[in-house]
Coordinates of C-alpha atoms in Angstrom, one line a residue:
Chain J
X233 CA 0.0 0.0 0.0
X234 CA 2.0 3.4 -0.8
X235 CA 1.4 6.1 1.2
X236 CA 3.0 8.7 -1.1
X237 CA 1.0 12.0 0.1
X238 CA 1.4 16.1 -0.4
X239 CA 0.2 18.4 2.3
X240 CA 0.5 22.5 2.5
X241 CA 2.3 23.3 5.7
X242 CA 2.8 26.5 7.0
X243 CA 5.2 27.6 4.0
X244 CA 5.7 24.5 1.5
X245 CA 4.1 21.8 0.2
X246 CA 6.2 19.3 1.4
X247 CA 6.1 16.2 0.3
X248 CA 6.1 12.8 2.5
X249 CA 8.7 9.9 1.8
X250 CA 7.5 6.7 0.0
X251 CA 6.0 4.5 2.4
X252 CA 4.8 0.9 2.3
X253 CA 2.5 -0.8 5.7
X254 CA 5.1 -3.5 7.2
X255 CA 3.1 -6.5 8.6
X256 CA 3.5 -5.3 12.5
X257 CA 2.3 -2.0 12.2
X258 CA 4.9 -0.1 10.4
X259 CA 6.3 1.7 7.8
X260 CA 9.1 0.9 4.9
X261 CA 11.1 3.4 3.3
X262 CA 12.7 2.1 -0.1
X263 CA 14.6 5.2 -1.8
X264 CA 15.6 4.7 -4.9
X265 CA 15.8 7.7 -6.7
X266 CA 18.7 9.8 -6.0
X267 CA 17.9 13.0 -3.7
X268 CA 18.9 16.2 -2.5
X269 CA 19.8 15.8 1.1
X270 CA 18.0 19.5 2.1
X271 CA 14.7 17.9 0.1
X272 CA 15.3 14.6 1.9
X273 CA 15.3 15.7 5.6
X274 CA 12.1 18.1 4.9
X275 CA 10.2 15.3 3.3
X276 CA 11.6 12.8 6.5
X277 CA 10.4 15.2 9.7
X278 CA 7.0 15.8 7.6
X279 CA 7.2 11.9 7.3
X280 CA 7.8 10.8 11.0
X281 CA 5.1 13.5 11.9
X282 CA 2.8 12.1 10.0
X283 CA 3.4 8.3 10.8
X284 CA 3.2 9.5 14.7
X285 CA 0.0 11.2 14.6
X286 CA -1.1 8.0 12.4
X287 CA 0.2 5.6 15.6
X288 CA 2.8 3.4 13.3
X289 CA 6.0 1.9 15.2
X290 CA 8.5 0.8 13.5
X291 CA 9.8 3.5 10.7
X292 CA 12.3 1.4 8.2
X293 CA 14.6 3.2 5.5
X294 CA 16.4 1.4 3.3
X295 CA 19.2 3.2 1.6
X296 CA 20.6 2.2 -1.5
X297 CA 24.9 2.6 -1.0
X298 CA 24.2 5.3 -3.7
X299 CA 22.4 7.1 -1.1
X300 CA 25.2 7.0 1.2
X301 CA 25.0 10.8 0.9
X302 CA 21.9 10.6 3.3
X303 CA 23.1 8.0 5.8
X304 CA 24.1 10.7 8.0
X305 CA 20.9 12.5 8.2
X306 CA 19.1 9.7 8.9
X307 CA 21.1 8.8 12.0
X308 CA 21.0 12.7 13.3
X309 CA 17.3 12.3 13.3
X310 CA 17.5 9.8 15.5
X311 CA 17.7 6.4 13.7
X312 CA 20.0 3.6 14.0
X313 CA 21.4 0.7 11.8
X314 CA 19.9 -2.6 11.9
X315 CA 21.7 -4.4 8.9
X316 CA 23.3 -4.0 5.7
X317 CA 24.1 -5.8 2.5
X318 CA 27.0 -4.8 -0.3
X319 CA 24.6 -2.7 -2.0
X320 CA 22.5 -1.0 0.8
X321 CA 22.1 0.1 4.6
X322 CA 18.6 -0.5 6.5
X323 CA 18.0 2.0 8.8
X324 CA 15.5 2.1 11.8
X325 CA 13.5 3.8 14.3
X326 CA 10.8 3.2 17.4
X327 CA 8.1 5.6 17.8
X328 CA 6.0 4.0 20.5
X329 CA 7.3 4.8 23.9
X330 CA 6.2 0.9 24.8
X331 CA 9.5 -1.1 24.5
X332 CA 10.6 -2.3 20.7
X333 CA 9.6 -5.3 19.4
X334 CA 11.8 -5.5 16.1
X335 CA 13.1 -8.4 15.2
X336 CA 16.8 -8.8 15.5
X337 CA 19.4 -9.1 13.3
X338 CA 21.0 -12.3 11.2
X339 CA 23.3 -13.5 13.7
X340 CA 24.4 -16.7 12.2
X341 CA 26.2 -18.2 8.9
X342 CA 25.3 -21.8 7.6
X343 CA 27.5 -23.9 6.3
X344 CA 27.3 -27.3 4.5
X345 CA 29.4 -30.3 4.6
X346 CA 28.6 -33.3 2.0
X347 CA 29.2 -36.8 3.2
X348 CA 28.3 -38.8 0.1
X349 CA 29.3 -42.6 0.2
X350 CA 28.8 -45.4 -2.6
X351 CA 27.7 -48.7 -1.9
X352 CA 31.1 -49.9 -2.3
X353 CA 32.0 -48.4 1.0
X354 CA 34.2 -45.0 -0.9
X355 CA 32.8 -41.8 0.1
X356 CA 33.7 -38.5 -2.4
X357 CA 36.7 -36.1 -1.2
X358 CA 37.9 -33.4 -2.5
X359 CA 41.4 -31.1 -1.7
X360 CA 41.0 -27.2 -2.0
X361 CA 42.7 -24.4 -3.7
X362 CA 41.8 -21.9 -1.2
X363 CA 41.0 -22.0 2.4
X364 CA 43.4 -22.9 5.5
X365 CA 43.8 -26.7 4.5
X366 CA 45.3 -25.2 0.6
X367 CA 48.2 -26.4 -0.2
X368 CA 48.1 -29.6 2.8
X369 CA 47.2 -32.4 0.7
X370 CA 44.5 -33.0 3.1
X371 CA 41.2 -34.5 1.4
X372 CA 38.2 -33.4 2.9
X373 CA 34.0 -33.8 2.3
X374 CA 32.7 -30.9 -0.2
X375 CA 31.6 -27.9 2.0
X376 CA 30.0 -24.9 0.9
X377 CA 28.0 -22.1 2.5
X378 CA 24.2 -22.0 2.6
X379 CA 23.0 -19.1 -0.2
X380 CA 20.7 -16.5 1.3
X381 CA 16.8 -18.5 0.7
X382 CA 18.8 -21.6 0.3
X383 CA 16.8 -24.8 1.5
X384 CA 20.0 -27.0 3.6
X385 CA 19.3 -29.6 1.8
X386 CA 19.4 -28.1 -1.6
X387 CA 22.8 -26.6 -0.5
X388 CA 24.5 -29.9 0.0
X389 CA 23.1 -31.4 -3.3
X390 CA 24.8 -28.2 -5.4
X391 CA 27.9 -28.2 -3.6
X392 CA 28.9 -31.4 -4.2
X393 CA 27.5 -30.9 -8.1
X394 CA 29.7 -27.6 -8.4
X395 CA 32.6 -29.3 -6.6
X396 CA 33.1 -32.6 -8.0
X397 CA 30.1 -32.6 -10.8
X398 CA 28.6 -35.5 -9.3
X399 CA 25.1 -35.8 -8.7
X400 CA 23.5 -36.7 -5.7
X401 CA 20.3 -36.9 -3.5
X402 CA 19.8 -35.6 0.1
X403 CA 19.4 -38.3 2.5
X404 CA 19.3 -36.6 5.9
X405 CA 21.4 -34.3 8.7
X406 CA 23.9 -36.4 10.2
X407 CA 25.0 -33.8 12.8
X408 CA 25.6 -30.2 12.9
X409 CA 28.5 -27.8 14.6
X410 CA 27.4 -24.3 16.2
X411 CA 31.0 -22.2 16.6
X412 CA 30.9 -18.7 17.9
X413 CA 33.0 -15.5 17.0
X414 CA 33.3 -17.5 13.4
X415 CA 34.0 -13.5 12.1
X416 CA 33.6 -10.8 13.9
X417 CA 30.9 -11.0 16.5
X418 CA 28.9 -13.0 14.4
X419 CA 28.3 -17.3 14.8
X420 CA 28.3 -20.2 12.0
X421 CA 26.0 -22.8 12.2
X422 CA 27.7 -26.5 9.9
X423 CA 25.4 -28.9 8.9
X424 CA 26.7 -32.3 7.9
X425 CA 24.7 -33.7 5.6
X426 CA 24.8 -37.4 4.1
X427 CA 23.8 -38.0 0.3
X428 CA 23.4 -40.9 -1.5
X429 CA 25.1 -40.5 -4.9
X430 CA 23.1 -40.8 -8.1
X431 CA 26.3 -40.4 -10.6
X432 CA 30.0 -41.4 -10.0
X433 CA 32.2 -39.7 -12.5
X434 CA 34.4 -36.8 -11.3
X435 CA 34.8 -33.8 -13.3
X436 CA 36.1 -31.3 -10.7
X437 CA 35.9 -27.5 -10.8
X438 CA 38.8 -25.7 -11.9
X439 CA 38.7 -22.9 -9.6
X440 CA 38.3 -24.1 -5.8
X441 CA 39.0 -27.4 -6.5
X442 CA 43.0 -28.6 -6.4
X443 CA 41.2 -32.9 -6.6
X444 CA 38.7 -35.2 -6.2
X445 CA 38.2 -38.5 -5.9
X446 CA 36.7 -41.3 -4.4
X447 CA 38.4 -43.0 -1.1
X448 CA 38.0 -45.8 0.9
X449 CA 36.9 -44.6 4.5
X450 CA 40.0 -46.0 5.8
X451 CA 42.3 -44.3 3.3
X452 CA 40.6 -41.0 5.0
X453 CA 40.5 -42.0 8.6
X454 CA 44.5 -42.7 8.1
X455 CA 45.7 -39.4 7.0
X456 CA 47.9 -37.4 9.8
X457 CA 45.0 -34.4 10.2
X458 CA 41.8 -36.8 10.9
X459 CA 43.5 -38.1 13.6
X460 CA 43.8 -35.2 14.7
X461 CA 40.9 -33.6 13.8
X462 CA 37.7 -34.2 15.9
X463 CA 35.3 -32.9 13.2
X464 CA 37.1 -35.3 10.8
X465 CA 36.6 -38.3 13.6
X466 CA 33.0 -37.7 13.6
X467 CA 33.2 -37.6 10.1
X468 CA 34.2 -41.1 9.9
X469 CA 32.3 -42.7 12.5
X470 CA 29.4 -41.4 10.9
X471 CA 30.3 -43.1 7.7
X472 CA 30.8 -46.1 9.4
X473 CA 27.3 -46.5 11.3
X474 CA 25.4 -45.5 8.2
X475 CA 27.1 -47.8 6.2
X476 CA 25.6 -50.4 8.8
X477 CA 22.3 -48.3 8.7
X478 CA 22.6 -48.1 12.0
X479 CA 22.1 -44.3 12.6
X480 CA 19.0 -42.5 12.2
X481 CA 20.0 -38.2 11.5
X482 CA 17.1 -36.0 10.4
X483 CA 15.1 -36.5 7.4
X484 CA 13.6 -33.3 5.9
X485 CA 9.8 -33.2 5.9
X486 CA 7.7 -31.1 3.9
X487 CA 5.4 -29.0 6.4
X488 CA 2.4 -26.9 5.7
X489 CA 3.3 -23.6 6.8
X490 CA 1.4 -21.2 9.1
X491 CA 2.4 -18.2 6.9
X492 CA 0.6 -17.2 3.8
X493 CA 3.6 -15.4 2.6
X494 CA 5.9 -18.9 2.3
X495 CA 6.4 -19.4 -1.7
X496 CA 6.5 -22.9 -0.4
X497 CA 6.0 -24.6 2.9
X498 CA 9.2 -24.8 4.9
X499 CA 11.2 -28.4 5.9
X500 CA 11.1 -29.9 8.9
X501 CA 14.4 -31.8 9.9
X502 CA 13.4 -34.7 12.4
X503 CA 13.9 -38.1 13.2
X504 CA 11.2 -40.0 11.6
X505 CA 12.5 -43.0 11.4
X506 CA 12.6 -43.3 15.3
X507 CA 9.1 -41.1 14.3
X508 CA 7.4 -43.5 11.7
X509 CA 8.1 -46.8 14.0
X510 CA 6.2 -45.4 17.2
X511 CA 3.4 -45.0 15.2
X512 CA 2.8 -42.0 17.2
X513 CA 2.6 -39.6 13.7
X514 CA -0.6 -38.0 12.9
X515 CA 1.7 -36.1 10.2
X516 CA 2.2 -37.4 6.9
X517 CA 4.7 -39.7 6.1
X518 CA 7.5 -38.9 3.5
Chain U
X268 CA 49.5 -5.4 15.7
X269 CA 49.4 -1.9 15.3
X270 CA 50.0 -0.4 12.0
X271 CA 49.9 3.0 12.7
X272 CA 52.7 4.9 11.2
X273 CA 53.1 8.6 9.7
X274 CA 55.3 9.6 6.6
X275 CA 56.1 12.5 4.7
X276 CA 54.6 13.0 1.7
X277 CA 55.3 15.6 -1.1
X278 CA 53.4 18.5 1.1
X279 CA 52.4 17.5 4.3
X280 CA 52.9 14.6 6.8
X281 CA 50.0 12.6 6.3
X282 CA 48.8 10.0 9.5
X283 CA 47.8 6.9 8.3
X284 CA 44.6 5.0 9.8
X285 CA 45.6 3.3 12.4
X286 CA 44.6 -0.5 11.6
X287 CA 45.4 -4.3 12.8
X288 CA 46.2 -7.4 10.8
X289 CA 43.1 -10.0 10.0
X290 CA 44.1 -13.5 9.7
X291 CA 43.6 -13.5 6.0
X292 CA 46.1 -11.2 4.9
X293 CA 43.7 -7.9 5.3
X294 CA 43.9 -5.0 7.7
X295 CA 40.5 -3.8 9.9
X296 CA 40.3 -0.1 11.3
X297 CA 38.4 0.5 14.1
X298 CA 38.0 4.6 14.1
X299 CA 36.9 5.0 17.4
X300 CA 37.9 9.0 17.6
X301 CA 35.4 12.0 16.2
X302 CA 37.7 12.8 12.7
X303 CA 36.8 15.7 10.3
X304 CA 36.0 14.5 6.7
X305 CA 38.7 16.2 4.7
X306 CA 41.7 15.0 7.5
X307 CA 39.6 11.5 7.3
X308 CA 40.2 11.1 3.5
X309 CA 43.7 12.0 2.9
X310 CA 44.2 9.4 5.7
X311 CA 42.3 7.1 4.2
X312 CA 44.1 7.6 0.5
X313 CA 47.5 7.5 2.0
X314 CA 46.7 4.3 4.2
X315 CA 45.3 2.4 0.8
X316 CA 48.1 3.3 -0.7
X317 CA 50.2 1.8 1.7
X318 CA 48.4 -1.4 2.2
X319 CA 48.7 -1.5 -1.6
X320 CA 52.3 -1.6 -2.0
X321 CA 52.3 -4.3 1.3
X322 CA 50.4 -6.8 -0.7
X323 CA 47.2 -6.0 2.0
X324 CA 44.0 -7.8 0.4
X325 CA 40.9 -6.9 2.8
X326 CA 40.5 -4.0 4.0
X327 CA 37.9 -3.5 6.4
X328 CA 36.6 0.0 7.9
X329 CA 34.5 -0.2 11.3
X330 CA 32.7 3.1 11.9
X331 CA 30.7 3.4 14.7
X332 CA 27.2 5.2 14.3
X333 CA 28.8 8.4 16.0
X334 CA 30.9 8.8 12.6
X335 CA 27.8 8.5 10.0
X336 CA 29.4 11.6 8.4
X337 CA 32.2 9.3 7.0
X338 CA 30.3 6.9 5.4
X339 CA 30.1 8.7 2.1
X340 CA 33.5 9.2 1.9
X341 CA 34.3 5.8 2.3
X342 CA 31.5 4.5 -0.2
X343 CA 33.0 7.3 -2.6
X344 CA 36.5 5.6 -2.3
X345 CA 35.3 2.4 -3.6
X346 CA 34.0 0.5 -0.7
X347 CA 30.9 -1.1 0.0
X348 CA 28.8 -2.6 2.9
X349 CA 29.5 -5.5 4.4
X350 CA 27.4 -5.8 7.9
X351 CA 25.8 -3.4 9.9
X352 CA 24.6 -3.5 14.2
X353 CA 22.8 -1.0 15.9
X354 CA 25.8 0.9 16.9
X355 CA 28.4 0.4 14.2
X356 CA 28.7 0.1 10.0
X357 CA 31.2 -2.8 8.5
X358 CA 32.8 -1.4 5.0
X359 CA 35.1 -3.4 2.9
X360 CA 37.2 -3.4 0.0
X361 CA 39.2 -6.0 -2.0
X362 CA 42.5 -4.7 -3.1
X363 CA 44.0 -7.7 -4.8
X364 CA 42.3 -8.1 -9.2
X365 CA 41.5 -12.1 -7.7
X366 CA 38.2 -13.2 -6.7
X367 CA 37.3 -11.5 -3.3
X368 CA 37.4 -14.3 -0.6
X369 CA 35.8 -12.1 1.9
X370 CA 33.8 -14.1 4.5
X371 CA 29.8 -14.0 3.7
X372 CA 27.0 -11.9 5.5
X373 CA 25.2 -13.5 8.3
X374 CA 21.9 -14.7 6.3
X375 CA 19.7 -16.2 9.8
X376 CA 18.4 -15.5 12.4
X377 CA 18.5 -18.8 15.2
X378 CA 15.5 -19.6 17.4
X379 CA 14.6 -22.0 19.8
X380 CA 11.3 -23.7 21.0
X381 CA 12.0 -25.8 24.4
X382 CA 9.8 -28.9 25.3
X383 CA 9.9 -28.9 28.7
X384 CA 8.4 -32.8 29.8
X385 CA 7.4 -34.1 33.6
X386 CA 7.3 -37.7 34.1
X387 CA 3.6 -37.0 35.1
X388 CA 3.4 -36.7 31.2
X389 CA 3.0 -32.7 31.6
X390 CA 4.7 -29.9 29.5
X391 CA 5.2 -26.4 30.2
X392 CA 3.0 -24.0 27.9
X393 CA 2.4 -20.2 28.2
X394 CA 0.3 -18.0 26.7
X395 CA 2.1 -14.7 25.2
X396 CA 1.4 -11.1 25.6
X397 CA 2.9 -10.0 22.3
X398 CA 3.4 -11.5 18.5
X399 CA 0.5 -12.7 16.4
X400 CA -0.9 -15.1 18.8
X401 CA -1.2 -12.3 21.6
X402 CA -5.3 -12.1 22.4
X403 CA -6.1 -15.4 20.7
X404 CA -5.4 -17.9 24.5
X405 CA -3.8 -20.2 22.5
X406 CA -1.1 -22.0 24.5
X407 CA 2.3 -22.5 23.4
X408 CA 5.8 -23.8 24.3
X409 CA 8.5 -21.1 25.4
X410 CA 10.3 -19.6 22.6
X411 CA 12.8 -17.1 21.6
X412 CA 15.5 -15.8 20.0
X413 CA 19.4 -17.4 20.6
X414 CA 21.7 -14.4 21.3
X415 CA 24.9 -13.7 19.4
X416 CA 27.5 -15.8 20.8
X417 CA 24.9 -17.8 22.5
X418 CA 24.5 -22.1 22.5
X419 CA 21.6 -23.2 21.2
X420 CA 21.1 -25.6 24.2
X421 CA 21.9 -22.9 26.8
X422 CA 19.4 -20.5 24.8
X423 CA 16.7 -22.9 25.6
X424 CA 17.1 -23.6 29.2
X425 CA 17.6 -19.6 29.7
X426 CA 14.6 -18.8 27.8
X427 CA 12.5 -21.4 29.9
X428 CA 13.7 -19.9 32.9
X429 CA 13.1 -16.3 31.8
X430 CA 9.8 -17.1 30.4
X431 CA 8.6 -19.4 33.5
X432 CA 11.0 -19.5 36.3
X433 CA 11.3 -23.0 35.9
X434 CA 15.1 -24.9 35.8
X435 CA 15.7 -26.9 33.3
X436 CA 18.4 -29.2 31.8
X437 CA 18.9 -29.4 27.7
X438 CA 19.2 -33.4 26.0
X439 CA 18.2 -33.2 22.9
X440 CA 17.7 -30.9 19.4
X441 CA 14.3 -33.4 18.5
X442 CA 14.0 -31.2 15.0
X443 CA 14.5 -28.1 13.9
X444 CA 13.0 -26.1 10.8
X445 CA 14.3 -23.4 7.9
X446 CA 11.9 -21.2 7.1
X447 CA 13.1 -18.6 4.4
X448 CA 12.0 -14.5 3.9
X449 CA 11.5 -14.8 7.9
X450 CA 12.2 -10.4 8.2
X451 CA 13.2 -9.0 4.4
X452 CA 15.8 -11.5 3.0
X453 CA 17.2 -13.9 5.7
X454 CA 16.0 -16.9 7.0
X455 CA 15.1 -18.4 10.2
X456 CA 16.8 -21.6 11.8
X457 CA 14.3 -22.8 14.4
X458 CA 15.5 -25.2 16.8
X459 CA 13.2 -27.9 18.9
X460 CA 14.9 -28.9 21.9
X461 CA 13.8 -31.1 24.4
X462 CA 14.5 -30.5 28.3
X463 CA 14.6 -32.4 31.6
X464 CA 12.6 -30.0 34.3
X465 CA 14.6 -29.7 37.7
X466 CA 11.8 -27.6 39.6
X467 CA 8.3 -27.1 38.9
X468 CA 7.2 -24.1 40.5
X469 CA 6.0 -21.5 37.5
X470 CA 6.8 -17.9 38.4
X471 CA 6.0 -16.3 34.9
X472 CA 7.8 -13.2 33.6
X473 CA 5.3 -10.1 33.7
X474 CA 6.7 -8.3 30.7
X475 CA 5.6 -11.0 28.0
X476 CA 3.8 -13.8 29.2
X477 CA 0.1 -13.9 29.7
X478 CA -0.2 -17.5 31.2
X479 CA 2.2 -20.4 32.2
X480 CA 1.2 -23.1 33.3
X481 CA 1.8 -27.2 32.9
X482 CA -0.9 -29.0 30.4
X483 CA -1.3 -32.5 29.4
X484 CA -0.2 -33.4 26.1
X485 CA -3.8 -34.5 25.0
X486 CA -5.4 -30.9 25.9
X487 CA -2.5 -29.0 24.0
X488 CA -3.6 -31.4 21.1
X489 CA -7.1 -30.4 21.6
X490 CA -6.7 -27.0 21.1
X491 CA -8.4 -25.7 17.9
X492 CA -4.9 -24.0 16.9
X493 CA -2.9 -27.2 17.1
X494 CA -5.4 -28.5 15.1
X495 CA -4.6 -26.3 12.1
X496 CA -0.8 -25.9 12.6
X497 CA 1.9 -28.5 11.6
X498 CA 4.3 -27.4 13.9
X499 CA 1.9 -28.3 17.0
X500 CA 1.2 -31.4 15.6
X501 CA 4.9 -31.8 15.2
X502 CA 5.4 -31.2 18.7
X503 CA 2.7 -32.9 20.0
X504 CA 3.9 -36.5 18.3
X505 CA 7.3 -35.6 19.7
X506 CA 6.5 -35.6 23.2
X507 CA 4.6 -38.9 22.7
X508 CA 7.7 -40.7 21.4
X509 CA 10.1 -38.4 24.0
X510 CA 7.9 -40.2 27.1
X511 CA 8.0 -43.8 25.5
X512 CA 12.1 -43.1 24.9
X513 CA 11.6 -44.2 21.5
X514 CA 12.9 -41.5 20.0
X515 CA 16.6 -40.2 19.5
X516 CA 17.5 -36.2 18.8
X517 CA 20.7 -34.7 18.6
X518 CA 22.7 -34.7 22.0
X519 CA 25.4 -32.1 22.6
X520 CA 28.6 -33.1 22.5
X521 CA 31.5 -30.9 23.4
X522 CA 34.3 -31.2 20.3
X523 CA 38.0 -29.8 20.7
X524 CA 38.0 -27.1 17.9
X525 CA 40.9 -27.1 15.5
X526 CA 40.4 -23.6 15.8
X527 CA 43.3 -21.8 18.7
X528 CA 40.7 -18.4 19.0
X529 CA 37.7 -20.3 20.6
X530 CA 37.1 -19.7 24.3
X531 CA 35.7 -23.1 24.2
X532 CA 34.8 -26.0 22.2
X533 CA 32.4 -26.1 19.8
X534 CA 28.9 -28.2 20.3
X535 CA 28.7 -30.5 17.6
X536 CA 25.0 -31.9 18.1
X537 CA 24.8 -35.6 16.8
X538 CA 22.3 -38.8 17.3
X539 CA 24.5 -40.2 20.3
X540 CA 22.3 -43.1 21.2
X541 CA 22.4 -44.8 17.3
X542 CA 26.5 -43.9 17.4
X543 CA 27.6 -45.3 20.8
X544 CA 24.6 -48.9 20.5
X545 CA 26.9 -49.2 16.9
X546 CA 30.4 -49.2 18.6
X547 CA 32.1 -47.4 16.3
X548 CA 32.8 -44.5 18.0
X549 CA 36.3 -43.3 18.2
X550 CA 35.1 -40.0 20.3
X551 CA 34.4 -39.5 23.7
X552 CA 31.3 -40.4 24.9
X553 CA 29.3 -37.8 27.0

């Protein structure tokens, strides 16, 4: 809904910013076009009037990094950051004197690790051409980060594609690492993930990838830094008990979602093998 | 390590920005000090200059909001946004003509629900006094948001004592759920974690909770809301298989981090019970 309005005040018509309704009784400021900073902060104090007599809460500005010119008036009137991406800053502000209820930050990256064995007991490793373990010899499982609106299960299955050019299919979450301070003040969250491959010929990628290959798990277990390594450890041990299908990690499950503004409903990682043989589901079965 | 030298140029003796080393061959400046604009920029030329001829390859600016007049000049040099808190603005730049292997933007936000059982076959619910089921007496488990920095498993037992007053101890993640768009782009990781009461007594928090109180599992199902939501009924089949122990979650288990800046290990979170029953373990069993 815009809210793009004029009124006559006591000298100028001055015109409001352009405003859409946020869900929780607030207002969105997306500037795009280019503006004179004297125009800008008229048209803002106007604004903010206007949205406090109207009883709104939360005032958002987004600020494309060409507008960096404004940043600073923004923040003199009183707002503050709440995040940023390379190609703009979103500012913010609390009218109500109740305390504020926006929603906090991104305060975590995800990460992907792909365990993907072959029923001949070889899982797929790869060495990299970048990263702290370049230039060690060390082969590791594909990893990648989880793209912004990436599924973690979607992020496993193009990571190992992208890698190694083998195609795959997302069995379940194995296990997954929480690490703090991962850069900055900011945490990662790593998801192993184990996938059952669907094609076995390597074609790796030229730019991150140094090899691939298949390996027996011992071959892997033996090398000097997965003995040290306790994330490689697990690794292994985790090959070894699904090889015997004797672990159950979480399966992803399709679930209806409670917001009408999902594209599609969000999965559910869970147990349901442990689920399934309770017969204690009323949900449906994948 | 402290970079902060002065030399003489051809007319004046220009200070350069005072900057540390990153582990990844990049510099970060943390202005901390009021500067003027014009003094800020030949500083800032003469510094890029110099991390140029060092072979410098991210260079990373932190102003705090008290400097918002800088941020054009920054932008204008070239750099853009990389991450922004209330209180400060992350720039970057990428000197080196190779790919830019600067570290990703946070892209979620981390939430927990906590399933808080008795052995009389009771959970903990509460009714909330804000978000969008304020009013409607539905009855919920705790929730909230895991802090920067924060474990997921001490996240839940702090928000179940906030929310409640009751003590609690964390043994399982029993599922957990991605939703995507959760606030503009990022996504929400949303964590189910089971937990072990250790008193009983419910002192509720005034500030956001309506109602606390312990409910059989067969009246929280009953409710017309659970009904209609997949994530109650979720819940709901969970704490059936929880209280006949046929189901395994994720434990925590403390790693040693190959990583020397930690304060402390990592949490990997894993299916203990399927690992240890295989015997293939090689870790330490909690």
């Amino acid at each position: 809904m815009s809210d793009s309005l004029s009124f006559t005040g006591a000298e100028d018509s001055i015109r409001l910013l352009p405003a859409v309704n946020d869900d929780h009784g607030g207002v969105i400021v997306d500037l795009e076009e280019p503006m004179d900073s004297k125009v800008f902060i008229g048209a803002l104090r106007a604004s903010m009037s206007h949205w406090k007599h109207a009883g709104k809460k939360g005032v958002w500005i987004k600020l494309p990094i060409e507008l960096a010119n404004l940043v600073e008036t923004v923040v003199k009137e009183g707002f503050w950051y709440h995040h940023a991406e390379p190609n703009y800053l979103m500012l913010v502000y609390w009218i109500p004197e109740t305390i504020n209820t926006l929603p906090a930050n991104a305060t975590h990256r995800v990460g992907v690790g792909a365990i993907v064995l072959t029923e001949k007991r070889e899982m797929l490793v790869v060495q990299e051409k970048s990263g702290r373990l370049r230039g060690t010899g060390v082969w590791k499982i594909p990893t990648g980060i989880v793209d912004e609106r990436e599924d973690i299960c979607a992020a496993a299955i193009r990571e190992v594609k992208e890698e190694t050019g083998v195609d795959a299919e997302f069995v379940e979450v194995v296990a997954f690492r929480q690490t703090h301070k991962a850069f900055f003040d900011k945490s990662d969250l790593f998801f192993l993930c184990f996938l059952r491959p669907l094609s076995f010929k390597i074609q790796k990628q030229e730019l991150e990838i140094e090899a691939a290959q298949w390996m027996s798990i011992p071959e892997f277990t033996a090398q000097p830094f997965a003995q040290k390594s306790s994330l490689f450890k697990h690794i292994a041990d985790l090959c070894l008990v699904k090889l015997d299908k004797n672990y159950a990690g979480f399966c992803s499950v399709s679930s209806s979602s409670s917001s009408s503004s999902e594209d599609k409903p969000p999965y559910i990682y869970m147990n349901t093998r442990d689920l399934h043989r309770s017969g204690h589901t009323t949900t449906n079965r994948l």
